[in-house]
Coordinates of C-alpha atoms in Angstrom, one line a residue:
M271 CA 24.5 22.0 -13.8
I272 CA 22.1 23.0 -11.0
L273 CA 23.1 21.0 -8.0
F274 CA 22.8 21.1 -4.2
D275 CA 23.2 24.9 -3.7
E276 CA 20.5 25.7 -6.3
L277 CA 18.1 23.2 -4.7
D278 CA 18.7 24.7 -1.3
N279 CA 17.8 28.1 -2.8
L280 CA 14.4 26.7 -3.6
A281 CA 13.9 25.7 0.0
R282 CA 15.2 28.9 1.6
T283 CA 11.8 30.5 2.0
S284 CA 10.4 27.4 3.6
R285 CA 13.3 27.1 6.1
E286 CA 13.1 30.8 7.0
M287 CA 9.4 30.6 7.7
Q288 CA 10.0 27.6 9.9
E289 CA 12.9 29.3 11.8
N290 CA 11.1 32.6 12.3
A291 CA 7.8 31.1 13.5
E292 CA 7.0 31.3 17.2
H293 CA 4.8 28.3 16.9
T294 CA 3.9 25.8 14.2
V295 CA 0.5 24.2 13.6
H296 CA 0.0 21.3 11.2
V297 CA -3.4 20.1 10.0
C298 CA -3.7 16.8 8.1
V299 CA -5.2 17.3 4.7
A300 CA -4.9 13.7 3.4
A301 CA -8.1 12.0 2.2
S302 CA -9.1 10.3 5.5
C303 CA -8.9 13.5 7.5
V304 CA -10.4 15.6 4.7
S305 CA -13.4 13.3 4.7
S306 CA -13.8 14.0 8.4
G307 CA -13.7 17.8 7.9
S308 CA -10.0 18.7 8.3
T309 CA -10.3 21.4 5.5
E310 CA -12.9 23.2 7.7
V311 CA -10.6 22.8 10.7
L312 CA -7.7 24.3 8.8
Q313 CA -9.8 27.3 7.7
A314 CA -11.1 27.8 11.2
I315 CA -7.6 27.9 12.7
K316 CA -6.5 30.2 9.9
D317 CA -9.4 32.6 10.7
G318 CA -8.7 32.4 14.4
L319 CA -5.0 33.3 14.0
R320 CA -5.9 36.3 11.8
E321 CA -8.5 37.4 14.4
R322 CA -5.9 37.3 17.1
N323 CA -3.2 38.9 14.8
L324 CA -1.1 35.8 15.1
H325 CA -1.0 34.9 11.5
K326 CA 2.5 36.3 11.0
S327 CA 4.0 34.6 14.0
V328 CA 2.4 31.2 13.8
L329 CA 3.2 28.9 10.8
L330 CA 0.0 27.1 9.8
K331 CA 0.1 24.5 7.0
G332 CA -1.8 21.6 5.7
V333 CA 0.3 18.4 5.7
G334 CA 0.0 14.8 4.6
C335 CA -1.2 11.7 6.6
M336 CA 0.1 11.5 10.1
G337 CA -1.0 7.9 10.7
P338 CA -3.9 7.6 13.2
C339 CA -6.6 7.9 10.5
A340 CA -9.4 6.7 12.8
G341 CA -8.9 9.8 14.9
G342 CA -9.2 12.4 12.2
P343 CA -9.2 15.3 11.8
V344 CA -5.7 15.3 13.3
V345 CA -3.7 18.5 14.3
T346 CA -0.2 18.6 15.5
L347 CA 2.0 21.3 17.2
P348 CA 5.5 20.0 16.2
D349 CA 7.5 22.5 18.3
Q350 CA 5.5 21.4 21.4
K351 CA 5.4 17.7 20.4
V352 CA 1.6 17.7 20.8
M353 CA -1.0 15.9 18.7
Y354 CA -4.7 16.5 18.8
H355 CA -7.3 14.1 17.4
N356 CA -11.0 14.3 16.6
V357 CA -10.7 18.0 16.2
S358 CA -13.7 20.1 15.0
P359 CA -13.7 23.7 13.7
D360 CA -15.2 24.7 17.1
D361 CA -12.0 23.7 18.7
A362 CA -9.8 26.1 16.8
G363 CA -10.0 28.9 19.3
E364 CA -9.1 26.7 22.2
I365 CA -6.1 25.2 20.3
I366 CA -4.8 28.6 19.4
D367 CA -5.1 30.0 22.9
A368 CA -3.2 27.0 24.3
L369 CA -0.2 27.6 22.0
G370 CA 2.9 27.6 24.1
G371 CA 1.0 26.5 27.2
E372 CA -0.7 23.3 28.5
P373 CA -2.2 21.3 25.7
V374 CA -6.0 20.9 25.4
A375 CA -6.4 17.8 27.5
R376 CA -9.7 16.4 25.9
L377 CA -8.1 16.5 22.4
N378 CA -4.5 15.5 23.3
V379 CA -3.0 12.2 22.2
S380 CA 0.3 10.9 23.6
I381 CA 3.0 10.7 20.9
D382 CA 5.0 8.5 23.3
S383 CA 2.5 5.6 22.7
P384 CA 3.7 2.4 20.8
F385 CA 1.7 3.5 17.8
F386 CA 4.4 6.1 17.2
T387 CA 7.5 4.7 19.0
R388 CA 7.3 1.2 17.4
Q389 CA 7.4 2.7 13.9
R390 CA 10.4 3.6 11.7
K391 CA 9.6 5.8 8.8
I392 CA 11.5 5.9 5.5
V393 CA 8.7 6.1 2.9
L394 CA 6.6 8.2 5.3
E395 CA 9.4 10.3 6.7
N396 CA 7.9 13.5 5.3
S397 CA 4.3 12.6 5.7
G398 CA 2.7 14.9 8.3
K399 CA 5.6 17.2 8.2
I400 CA 5.6 18.9 4.8
D401 CA 2.9 20.6 2.7
P402 CA 2.4 18.2 -0.2
E403 CA 1.5 21.0 -2.5
K404 CA 4.7 23.0 -2.0
L405 CA 7.9 22.1 -3.8
A406 CA 10.0 24.2 -1.4
D407 CA 8.8 22.2 1.5
Y408 CA 9.9 19.0 -0.1
V409 CA 13.3 20.3 -1.1
A410 CA 13.8 21.7 2.5
A411 CA 13.4 18.1 3.6
D412 CA 16.3 17.0 1.4
G413 CA 14.0 16.4 -1.5
Y414 CA 15.6 15.9 -5.0
H415 CA 19.0 15.8 -3.4
G416 CA 19.2 12.1 -4.3
L417 CA 18.5 13.0 -7.9
A418 CA 21.1 15.7 -7.8
K419 CA 23.6 13.2 -6.4
V420 CA 22.9 10.8 -9.2
L421 CA 23.4 13.5 -11.8
S422 CA 26.6 14.8 -10.3
E423 CA 28.4 11.9 -8.7
M424 CA 27.1 8.6 -10.2
I425 CA 26.8 6.7 -13.4
A426 CA 23.9 4.4 -14.3
N427 CA 25.6 1.1 -13.3
E428 CA 26.5 2.6 -9.9
V429 CA 22.9 3.6 -9.2
I430 CA 21.7 0.0 -10.0
E431 CA 24.5 -1.5 -7.9
E432 CA 23.4 0.7 -5.0
I433 CA 19.8 -0.4 -5.2
T434 CA 20.9 -4.0 -5.6
R435 CA 23.1 -3.9 -2.5
S436 CA 20.4 -2.2 -0.5
G437 CA 18.3 -5.4 -0.8
L438 CA 15.2 -3.5 -1.7
R439 CA 12.4 -5.8 -3.0
G440 CA 9.4 -4.6 -4.9
R441 CA 6.6 -3.5 -2.6
G442 CA 3.8 -4.2 -5.0
G443 CA 3.3 -7.7 -3.7
A444 CA 5.6 -10.2 -5.4
G445 CA 8.7 -8.9 -3.7
Y446 CA 10.9 -9.2 -6.8
P447 CA 14.4 -7.8 -6.2
T448 CA 14.3 -4.2 -7.4
G449 CA 18.0 -4.0 -8.5
L450 CA 17.6 -7.1 -10.6
K451 CA 14.6 -5.7 -12.4
W452 CA 16.4 -2.4 -13.0
S453 CA 19.4 -4.2 -14.3
T454 CA 17.3 -6.3 -16.8
V455 CA 15.7 -3.2 -18.2
A456 CA 19.0 -1.4 -18.4
K457 CA 20.5 -4.3 -20.4
A458 CA 17.5 -4.7 -22.7
S459 CA 18.2 -3.7 -26.3
G460 CA 16.8 -0.6 -27.9
T461 CA 17.2 3.1 -27.1
K462 CA 13.6 3.8 -26.2
K463 CA 12.5 2.7 -22.7
Y464 CA 9.8 3.6 -20.3
I465 CA 9.3 4.0 -16.6
V466 CA 5.8 3.1 -15.2
C467 CA 4.6 3.7 -11.7
N468 CA 1.8 1.2 -10.7
A469 CA -0.5 3.2 -8.5
D470 CA -3.6 1.1 -9.3
E471 CA -4.1 0.2 -5.6
G472 CA -7.3 -1.9 -5.4
D473 CA -7.2 -4.2 -2.4
P474 CA -10.1 -3.8 0.0
G475 CA -8.9 -2.0 3.1
A476 CA -5.7 -0.8 1.5
F477 CA -4.7 2.9 1.3
M478 CA -0.9 2.9 1.4
D479 CA -0.1 4.2 -2.1
R480 CA -3.0 6.7 -2.0
S481 CA -1.6 8.2 1.2
V482 CA 1.9 8.4 -0.1
L483 CA 0.8 10.2 -3.3
E484 CA -1.4 12.6 -1.3
S485 CA 1.2 13.3 1.3
D486 CA 4.6 13.3 -0.5
P487 CA 4.1 13.3 -4.3
H488 CA 7.5 14.7 -5.2
R489 CA 9.1 11.7 -3.4
V490 CA 7.6 9.3 -6.0
L491 CA 8.6 11.6 -8.9
E492 CA 12.1 11.7 -7.6
G493 CA 12.3 7.9 -7.3
M494 CA 11.0 7.6 -10.9
A495 CA 13.5 10.1 -12.2
I496 CA 16.4 8.3 -10.6
A497 CA 15.2 5.0 -12.1
A498 CA 15.0 6.7 -15.5
L499 CA 18.6 7.7 -15.3
A500 CA 19.6 4.2 -14.2
V501 CA 17.9 2.3 -17.0
G502 CA 18.1 4.9 -19.8
A503 CA 14.5 6.0 -20.1
D504 CA 13.3 9.5 -21.0
E505 CA 9.6 9.0 -20.6
G506 CA 7.4 7.8 -17.7
Y507 CA 3.8 7.3 -16.7
L508 CA 1.9 7.2 -13.4
Y509 CA -1.0 4.8 -13.7
V510 CA -3.4 6.0 -11.0
R511 CA -6.9 4.8 -10.4
A512 CA -9.5 7.6 -11.0
E513 CA -11.0 7.0 -7.6
Y514 CA -8.1 8.9 -6.1
P515 CA -8.9 12.5 -7.1
L516 CA -6.9 14.1 -4.4
A517 CA -3.8 12.1 -5.2
I518 CA -4.2 12.9 -8.9
E519 CA -4.6 16.6 -8.1
R520 CA -1.5 16.7 -6.0
L521 CA 0.6 14.7 -8.5
E522 CA -0.4 17.0 -11.3
K523 CA 0.7 20.0 -9.2
A524 CA 3.9 18.3 -8.3
I525 CA 4.8 17.5 -11.9
K526 CA 4.1 21.1 -13.0
Q527 CA 6.1 22.5 -10.1
A528 CA 9.1 20.3 -10.9
E529 CA 9.0 21.1 -14.6
R530 CA 8.9 24.9 -13.9
A531 CA 11.8 24.6 -11.5
G532 CA 13.8 22.7 -14.2
I533 CA 14.0 19.5 -12.1
L534 CA 11.9 17.4 -14.5
G535 CA 11.4 17.7 -18.2
K536 CA 14.2 18.9 -20.6
R537 CA 17.7 19.1 -19.2
M538 CA 16.9 17.9 -15.7
L539 CA 18.7 20.1 -13.1
G540 CA 20.7 21.6 -15.9
S541 CA 22.1 18.3 -17.1
D542 CA 21.9 16.7 -20.5
Y543 CA 19.2 14.3 -19.5
D544 CA 15.5 14.6 -20.3
F545 CA 12.6 12.9 -18.4
H546 CA 9.0 13.6 -19.0
L547 CA 6.2 12.4 -16.8
E548 CA 2.5 12.0 -17.5
I549 CA -0.5 10.7 -15.5
R550 CA -2.9 8.1 -16.8
Y551 CA -6.2 7.3 -15.1
G552 CA -7.3 3.7 -14.3
A553 CA -11.0 2.9 -14.3
G554 CA -10.7 0.8 -11.1
A555 CA -10.2 -2.7 -12.5
F556 CA -8.4 -4.8 -9.9
V557 CA -6.8 -6.9 -12.6
C558 CA -4.9 -3.8 -13.9
G559 CA -2.6 -4.2 -10.9
E560 CA -1.1 -7.0 -12.9
E561 CA 1.7 -5.5 -14.9
T562 CA 0.7 -6.8 -18.4
A563 CA -2.9 -5.8 -17.9
L564 CA -1.8 -2.4 -16.7
L565 CA 0.3 -1.9 -19.9
A566 CA -2.6 -3.0 -22.1
S567 CA -4.8 -0.3 -20.4
L568 CA -2.0 2.3 -20.7
E569 CA -1.9 1.6 -24.5
G570 CA -5.7 2.3 -24.7
G571 CA -6.8 -1.3 -24.9
R572 CA -8.8 -3.5 -22.6
G573 CA -7.0 -4.2 -19.3
V574 CA -6.4 -7.9 -19.6
P575 CA -3.1 -9.8 -18.9
R576 CA -1.1 -11.7 -21.5
P577 CA 1.2 -14.7 -21.2
R578 CA 4.8 -14.1 -20.2
P579 CA 7.5 -14.2 -21.5
P580 CA 8.3 -11.8 -22.9
Y581 CA 8.3 -9.9 -19.7
P582 CA 7.8 -6.1 -19.6
A583 CA 11.4 -5.5 -18.8
E584 CA 12.2 -6.8 -22.3
S585 CA 9.0 -6.0 -24.2
G586 CA 6.5 -3.8 -22.4
L587 CA 4.7 -0.6 -23.2
W588 CA 4.4 -0.4 -27.0
N589 CA 6.8 -3.3 -27.2
K590 CA 9.6 -1.3 -25.6
P591 CA 11.6 -2.3 -22.5
T592 CA 9.6 -1.0 -19.5
L593 CA 10.4 -0.7 -15.8
I594 CA 7.3 -1.1 -13.7
N595 CA 7.5 -0.5 -9.9
N596 CA 4.8 0.4 -7.5
V597 CA 4.5 3.7 -5.5
E598 CA 6.2 2.5 -2.3
T599 CA 9.1 1.0 -4.2
F600 CA 9.8 4.3 -5.9
A601 CA 9.3 6.2 -2.7
N602 CA 12.2 4.2 -1.1
I603 CA 14.7 5.2 -3.8
P604 CA 15.5 8.8 -2.8
A605 CA 16.4 7.8 0.8
I606 CA 18.6 4.9 -0.4
I607 CA 20.6 7.1 -2.7
R608 CA 21.0 9.8 -0.1
N609 CA 21.9 7.5 2.8
G610 CA 23.6 4.6 1.1
A611 CA 22.8 0.9 0.5
E612 CA 24.3 -0.2 3.7
W613 CA 22.1 2.1 5.8
F614 CA 18.9 0.6 4.2
A615 CA 20.2 -3.0 4.3
A616 CA 20.8 -2.7 8.0
I617 CA 17.1 -2.4 8.6
G618 CA 14.8 -5.4 8.6
T619 CA 15.8 -9.0 8.1
E620 CA 18.3 -10.8 5.8
D621 CA 15.5 -11.9 3.4
S622 CA 13.5 -8.7 3.7
R623 CA 15.4 -5.4 4.0
G624 CA 14.0 -2.0 5.0
T625 CA 10.6 -1.1 6.2
K626 CA 7.0 -1.8 5.1
V627 CA 4.0 0.5 5.0
F628 CA 0.8 -1.1 6.1
A629 CA -2.8 0.0 6.1
L630 CA -3.9 -1.4 9.5
A631 CA -7.7 -1.9 9.4
G632 CA -10.5 -4.1 10.8
Q633 CA -11.1 -4.8 14.5
V634 CA -8.2 -3.0 16.0
V635 CA -8.1 0.1 18.2
N636 CA -5.6 2.2 16.1
T637 CA -6.6 1.8 12.5
G638 CA -4.4 3.9 10.2
L639 CA -1.2 4.1 8.2
I640 CA 1.9 2.6 9.7
E641 CA 5.5 1.9 8.7
V642 CA 7.5 -0.7 10.6
P643 CA 10.8 -2.5 10.0
M644 CA 10.6 -5.8 8.2
G645 CA 10.7 -8.6 10.7
T646 CA 8.4 -6.9 13.2
T647 CA 6.0 -9.6 14.5
L648 CA 2.3 -9.7 13.9
R649 CA 1.8 -9.4 17.6
Q650 CA 3.9 -6.3 17.9
I651 CA 1.9 -4.7 15.0
I652 CA -1.5 -5.6 16.3
E653 CA -1.2 -5.4 20.1
E654 CA 1.4 -2.7 20.4
V655 CA 1.2 -0.4 17.3
G656 CA -2.5 -1.2 16.8
G657 CA -3.5 -1.1 20.4
G658 CA -5.1 -4.5 20.4
V659 CA -8.7 -5.6 19.6
P660 CA -11.5 -3.3 20.9
N661 CA -14.8 -4.1 22.7
N662 CA -13.4 -6.8 24.9
R663 CA -13.2 -9.2 22.0
S664 CA -10.3 -11.6 21.3
L665 CA -8.1 -11.8 18.2
K666 CA -9.0 -14.6 15.9
A667 CA -6.9 -14.0 12.8
V668 CA -5.1 -11.4 10.7
Q669 CA -5.5 -11.2 6.9
T670 CA -2.5 -9.9 5.0
G671 CA -2.1 -9.4 1.3
G672 CA -5.6 -8.3 0.3
P673 CA -7.8 -10.7 -1.8
S674 CA -4.6 -12.5 -2.8
G675 CA -3.5 -13.1 0.7
G676 CA -4.3 -15.5 3.5
C677 CA -5.8 -15.5 7.0
I678 CA -3.3 -16.2 9.7
P679 CA -4.6 -17.6 13.0
V680 CA -3.8 -16.2 16.5
E681 CA -1.4 -19.1 17.3
H682 CA 1.0 -17.7 14.7
L683 CA 0.9 -14.2 16.0
D684 CA 4.6 -14.2 17.0
S685 CA 5.6 -14.8 13.3
P686 CA 7.8 -12.0 11.8
V687 CA 6.3 -10.0 9.0
D688 CA 8.7 -10.7 6.0
Y689 CA 8.3 -12.3 2.6
A690 CA 9.5 -15.8 3.6
S691 CA 7.6 -16.1 6.9
L692 CA 4.3 -15.0 5.5
A693 CA 4.7 -17.4 2.5
K694 CA 5.2 -20.3 5.0
L695 CA 2.0 -19.4 6.7
G696 CA 0.1 -19.5 3.4
S697 CA -0.2 -15.7 3.0
I698 CA 1.7 -13.0 1.3
M699 CA 3.0 -9.5 2.0
G700 CA 1.0 -8.1 -0.9
S701 CA 1.0 -4.3 -1.2
G702 CA 0.4 -3.8 2.5
G703 CA -3.2 -4.4 3.5
M704 CA -3.5 -5.8 7.0
I705 CA -7.0 -6.6 8.3
V706 CA -7.5 -7.6 11.9
I707 CA -10.3 -10.1 12.6
D708 CA -11.9 -10.7 16.0
D709 CA -13.6 -13.8 17.4
S710 CA -17.0 -12.7 16.3
A711 CA -16.1 -13.4 12.6
D712 CA -17.2 -16.4 10.6
M713 CA -14.1 -17.4 8.6
V714 CA -16.1 -19.1 5.9
D715 CA -18.0 -15.8 5.4
I716 CA -14.6 -14.0 5.3
A717 CA -13.5 -16.4 2.5
R718 CA -16.8 -15.8 0.7
Y719 CA -16.3 -12.1 0.9
F720 CA -12.9 -12.2 -0.8
M721 CA -14.0 -14.7 -3.3
E722 CA -16.9 -12.5 -4.3
F723 CA -14.4 -9.7 -4.9
S724 CA -12.2 -11.9 -7.0
K725 CA -15.0 -13.2 -9.2
S726 CA -16.2 -9.7 -9.8
E727 CA -12.8 -8.5 -10.7
S728 CA -11.8 -11.4 -13.0
C729 CA -11.2 -10.1 -16.5
G730 CA -12.6 -13.3 -17.9
K731 CA -9.8 -14.0 -20.3
C732 CA -8.9 -17.4 -19.0
V733 CA -11.5 -20.1 -18.1
P734 CA -10.0 -21.3 -14.8
C735 CA -10.4 -17.8 -13.3
R736 CA -13.5 -16.8 -15.1
V737 CA -15.4 -20.0 -14.2
G738 CA -13.5 -21.2 -11.2
T739 CA -14.0 -18.2 -9.1
I740 CA -17.8 -18.3 -9.7
H741 CA -18.0 -22.0 -8.8
L742 CA -15.9 -21.4 -5.6
Y743 CA -18.1 -18.5 -4.6
N744 CA -21.3 -20.6 -5.2
L745 CA -20.0 -23.5 -3.2
L746 CA -19.2 -21.1 -0.3
E747 CA -22.6 -19.6 -0.6
K748 CA -24.1 -23.1 -0.6
L749 CA -22.3 -23.9 2.7
L750 CA -23.3 -20.7 4.4
H751 CA -27.0 -21.2 3.4
G752 CA -27.1 -24.6 5.0
R753 CA -27.2 -26.6 1.8
G754 CA -23.7 -28.0 1.8
V755 CA -22.7 -31.6 1.5
A756 CA -19.5 -33.2 2.7
E757 CA -18.1 -33.5 -0.8
D758 CA -18.4 -29.8 -1.3
I759 CA -15.3 -29.3 0.8
D760 CA -13.3 -31.6 -1.5
R761 CA -14.7 -29.7 -4.5
I762 CA -13.6 -26.5 -3.0
E763 CA -10.1 -27.8 -2.5
E764 CA -9.9 -29.2 -6.0
L765 CA -11.1 -25.9 -7.5
C766 CA -8.5 -23.9 -5.4
D767 CA -5.8 -26.2 -6.8
L768 CA -7.0 -25.7 -10.3
L769 CA -7.1 -21.9 -10.1
Q770 CA -3.6 -21.8 -8.5
T771 CA -2.0 -24.0 -11.2
M772 CA -4.0 -23.1 -14.3
S773 CA -4.9 -19.4 -14.2
L774 CA -3.2 -17.0 -16.6
C775 CA -2.2 -14.3 -14.2
G776 CA -1.7 -13.5 -10.5
L777 CA -5.3 -12.6 -9.9
G778 CA -6.6 -16.1 -10.6
Q779 CA -3.5 -17.8 -9.2
S780 CA -3.9 -16.1 -5.9
A781 CA -7.7 -15.7 -5.7
P782 CA -8.1 -19.0 -3.7
N783 CA -5.6 -18.0 -1.0
P784 CA -8.2 -16.8 1.5
V785 CA -10.1 -20.0 1.0
V786 CA -7.0 -22.2 1.2
S787 CA -5.8 -20.5 4.4
T788 CA -9.1 -20.6 6.2
L789 CA -9.5 -24.3 5.3
K790 CA -6.1 -25.0 6.6
Y791 CA -6.5 -23.2 9.9
F792 CA -10.3 -23.1 10.4
R793 CA -11.5 -26.3 8.8
E794 CA -13.9 -27.0 11.6
E795 CA -15.9 -23.9 10.7
Y796 CA -16.5 -25.4 7.2
E797 CA -17.3 -28.8 8.6
R798 CA -19.7 -27.3 11.2
L799 CA -21.8 -25.9 8.4
I800 CA -22.4 -29.5 7.3
V801 CA -22.7 -31.0 10.8
D802 CA -25.3 -28.5 11.9
R803 CA -27.8 -29.5 9.2
P804 CA -30.0 -32.6 9.3
G805 CA -28.0 -35.6 8.3
G806 CA -24.8 -33.7 8.4
E807 CA -23.1 -36.0 10.9
L808 CA -23.8 -39.0 8.6
L809 CA -22.3 -37.1 5.7
L810 CA -19.0 -36.3 7.6
A811 CA -18.8 -39.9 8.9
E812 CA -19.2 -41.2 5.4
L813 CA -16.4 -38.9 4.2
S814 CA -14.1 -39.8 7.1
D815 CA -14.6 -43.6 6.5
N816 CA -13.8 -43.1 2.8
P817 CA -11.4 -40.2 2.3
E818 CA -10.9 -41.2 -1.4
K819 CA -14.5 -40.5 -2.1
T820 CA -14.8 -37.1 -3.8
D821 CA -17.8 -37.2 -6.0
G822 CA -21.5 -38.1 -5.7
P823 CA -23.8 -38.0 -2.7
A824 CA -23.2 -39.8 0.6
A825 CA -23.9 -43.6 0.6
G826 CA -27.6 -44.5 0.9
M827 CA -28.8 -40.9 0.4
D828 CA -30.5 -39.5 -2.6
E829 CA -28.5 -36.6 -4.3
E830 CA -31.5 -34.3 -4.4
A831 CA -32.2 -34.9 -0.7
V832 CA -28.7 -33.8 0.4
R833 CA -28.8 -30.7 -1.8

C-alpha cells in the first residue's frame, strides 16, 4: 500500500523548488483577481524575471484566493511577509526590483492588520499558498495524508467517531451534525451507496464554495474520499453550478491528477478500495441547493424537491443511501483526521465547533473571503476584520444566511456568530454569506430585493411558495410605491407565517426570513410608508385602536380610495 513515504515523493519537487528559491512571488489566480487582471500580472512578472535572468532563482506561481478580494489583483512575497494590492502589469518591474529590499510603498498592505490577525484558517489554510493546479503542491502541504492515515490506521467506525467527536456540523446552512449524518448512511442497508458534494452555491453575495474549489480543489476531493471510506461508498459526484467555469476547470484537473497518481479511482493509494468521482453541472437553480431537488437534477430530472422522509441518507440518488455534504464541510475533514477531533473541538463554542468561512460583502471596507472561529462576534467581524463601514456612514444592519437569512440590527452587534445565537436573532448561519448594510439603506427595499429573488427561484411545485412569494413581493412593492394600507402589514405577517409552516422545502420555509426580521427590528420603516401618504395617520390609528382587525379597508373609507 502506498502510504506517507510515497506521498512525500510526489511533493519532493515542490519542496525542493521552495527551498532552493532565493525569493518567492505568489499571484492570486482565483476568479475575483482574475477578473481584475491577475493573469496579465502573472505573465508580466514572469516576463520580467526572464528578462532579468531571475527566473531560476525566483519561484513564481499562481495561487488561490488570499482573502482581500476588493484589492485585487493581489501579489504576495511570502518570504518577506509582504502583500501588494491593486497591482497592474505595469507594476511588475518595480515589484521584481524590490525583491529582498524595501517593499513598494504605494502597493503595500499591512499583513499585521486585524483582517489577517483576527482570522484562523482551517478550510482556507492552503488558499493563497499552493498552486491549485499542481498535485505536488497540495501533497507538500500534507495533502492526502489524512486519506493515507484512514487507509492505514483506521476502520470506518473509527473515522465516523472521530468526526462525531470533533463536533463538526454541516456548513451548508442547516448545521446538521456531520458525524450523525455519516453514521446514518453507514448503517443504511444495501451495498451501493453514493457521496455527493453540494457545490450549488446560489446565495446573492456568496462566493465561499467557489473560492475553495478554485483555490484548493484536492482538499475537497480528499474529504469526499475519506467520507466514502467511512460510509462504504465507491462512487461520488460533485454538483457544481455551471456559472463557476474556473472552479470546474480546476476540479477536472485535480480529479485527473489524483487518478493518474493512484490516489483516486481503482485501488486508492494501493489499497483494496475504489472510489470514482465525476462532476455534474447545475443550471443555476437556487432550489437545487435543497438536497432532494439536487438529487432529482443529478438523476437527469427537473430540479424540484420531494417530501421527506425518506431522507437521502436512506434513499437518495437512484434510491440508494446517499451522503450529501457541502464544499466547506468536506474541506474540514482532512484537517480533522490529521490533527484529531479534540484539536478541532477546542476551536469555537460548545454548540458550534471549529471555524466558519464567510463572504464578507456590502458596505464594509474590507470585502472578501474570511475564516474566523465560531463565536466571533458580529462586531469583531465587521469592525475589526472588515474595517468598518466606509464613507463616514453608520452601520444599520448585517444580513446573514443569504435569501434564507435575516437582517440583524446594530444593537445586536455584540452577538456571537454561532448557530444558536443567530437563530435567536431570527437569522441563520446559512452557507456563509454576510452582507453589511449602512444607514442609507431602506430595509423594506432590502426585504423586497430578497423576496424578488425567492419568488424568481421558486420551483413552483407547492402552492404556498409558488403563490405566497409572489403575493409577498407584490405587497412590498405596493408599500414602496406609496399605495399601502395599514392592513397590508398584517397580510404580510400572515403570508410569512403561511410560507414558513406550509411550504414543501427549505426555500419556501425560509423565504420570508428577511421580511420577518425587518418587520421585527425595523417595523417603523414599514409603518412610515403608510404614515407618509395622505390619510396614512388615520389608517394606523384605526389599526392601533382595533388590533384584531386584519381585513377590509379602514373604517369610514372606501376600499378603492385607500388603494
